[in-house]
Amino acid sequence: MKNLKRVSFLIVLMTFVISCASMKKDNTVTGKVDSIEFGKDGYTAKVTTDKKEVYFAVISIVNVGGPQNYKKLKTGDEVSLKGEIWKTETEKHMTVREIVSVK
């Protein structure tokens, strides 16, 4: 009986860990940079997709994995970004993990 409780607990714990890990999947956003606002550790780029969706992409050296992966975007750039998307009541935000392409 004691072993059954332990096994059940482990199964529940593993299910919880797997579900939390899958919630943080990376998404890709492709669009045009409309504006840039510089901050303390990087900048936020306002990106509008072809479907007129607006994302506020937070880009910092730490989040993209170091200075070798960091790029300074400019207004008008066509970009493709990967990262974690999160939403507020009125806005979509992205913590950028990878700058895939800049044109």
Coordinates of C-alpha atoms in Angstrom, one line a residue:
M1 CA 0.0 0.0 0.0
K2 CA 2.8 2.4 0.9
N3 CA 4.5 1.7 -2.5
L4 CA 1.3 2.3 -4.4
K5 CA 1.0 5.8 -2.8
R6 CA 4.6 6.6 -3.7
V7 CA 4.1 5.5 -7.3
S8 CA 0.8 7.5 -7.6
F9 CA 2.6 10.6 -6.2
L10 CA 5.4 10.2 -8.7
I11 CA 3.0 9.9 -11.6
V12 CA 1.1 13.0 -10.5
L13 CA 4.3 14.9 -10.1
M14 CA 5.7 13.9 -13.5
T15 CA 2.4 14.9 -15.2
F16 CA 2.6 18.3 -13.5
V17 CA 6.2 18.8 -14.6
I18 CA 5.5 17.8 -18.2
S19 CA 2.5 20.0 -18.5
C20 CA 4.3 23.0 -17.1
A21 CA 7.2 22.4 -19.5
S22 CA 4.9 22.2 -22.5
M23 CA 3.3 25.6 -21.6
K24 CA 6.6 27.4 -22.3
K25 CA 7.0 26.3 -25.9
D26 CA 8.7 28.6 -28.3
N27 CA 6.5 30.4 -30.8
T28 CA 7.6 32.2 -33.9
V29 CA 6.5 35.7 -34.9
T30 CA 7.3 37.2 -38.3
G31 CA 6.6 40.8 -39.1
K32 CA 7.8 44.4 -39.5
V33 CA 9.4 46.5 -36.8
D34 CA 7.2 49.6 -36.3
S35 CA 9.1 51.1 -33.4
I36 CA 11.8 50.5 -30.8
E37 CA 12.0 51.6 -27.2
F38 CA 15.3 51.2 -25.4
G39 CA 15.5 50.0 -21.8
K40 CA 18.1 49.2 -19.2
D41 CA 19.0 45.7 -20.4
G42 CA 18.0 45.8 -24.0
Y43 CA 15.0 47.0 -26.0
T44 CA 11.4 46.4 -26.9
A45 CA 10.5 46.2 -30.6
K46 CA 6.9 46.7 -31.6
V47 CA 6.3 44.1 -34.4
T48 CA 3.2 44.0 -36.6
T49 CA 2.5 40.7 -38.5
D50 CA 0.9 40.4 -41.9
K51 CA -2.4 39.6 -40.1
K52 CA -2.1 43.0 -38.3
E53 CA -1.3 41.4 -34.9
V54 CA 0.9 43.5 -32.8
Y55 CA 3.6 42.0 -30.5
F56 CA 5.9 43.8 -28.1
A57 CA 9.1 41.8 -28.4
V58 CA 11.5 42.2 -25.5
I59 CA 15.0 41.6 -26.7
S60 CA 18.1 41.4 -24.3
I61 CA 21.5 39.9 -24.5
V62 CA 20.7 37.5 -21.6
N63 CA 17.5 36.2 -23.2
V64 CA 19.0 35.5 -26.6
G65 CA 22.0 33.6 -25.1
G66 CA 24.8 36.1 -25.2
P67 CA 26.3 38.9 -27.3
Q68 CA 27.0 36.6 -30.2
N69 CA 23.3 36.1 -30.8
Y70 CA 22.2 39.7 -30.0
K71 CA 21.3 42.1 -32.8
K72 CA 20.0 45.6 -32.8
L73 CA 16.9 45.9 -34.9
K74 CA 15.9 49.0 -36.7
T75 CA 12.5 50.5 -37.5
G76 CA 11.3 49.0 -40.9
D77 CA 13.2 45.7 -40.5
E78 CA 11.4 42.5 -41.5
V79 CA 12.1 40.1 -38.7
S80 CA 11.4 36.6 -37.6
L81 CA 11.6 36.0 -33.8
K82 CA 11.3 32.9 -31.6
G83 CA 10.3 33.0 -27.9
E84 CA 7.7 32.8 -25.2
I85 CA 4.4 34.7 -25.8
W86 CA 2.4 36.1 -22.9
K87 CA -0.6 38.4 -22.9
T88 CA -1.9 41.2 -20.8
E89 CA -5.5 42.3 -21.0
T90 CA -4.9 44.4 -24.2
E91 CA -1.4 43.5 -25.5
K92 CA 0.6 40.5 -26.7
H93 CA 4.2 40.3 -25.5
M94 CA 7.1 38.1 -26.4
T95 CA 10.3 37.3 -24.5
V96 CA 12.6 36.7 -27.5
R97 CA 14.9 33.7 -27.2
E98 CA 16.2 33.7 -30.8
I99 CA 16.4 36.3 -33.6
V100 CA 15.9 34.0 -36.5
S101 CA 16.2 36.5 -39.4
V102 CA 16.5 40.2 -40.1
K103 CA 15.9 41.7 -43.6

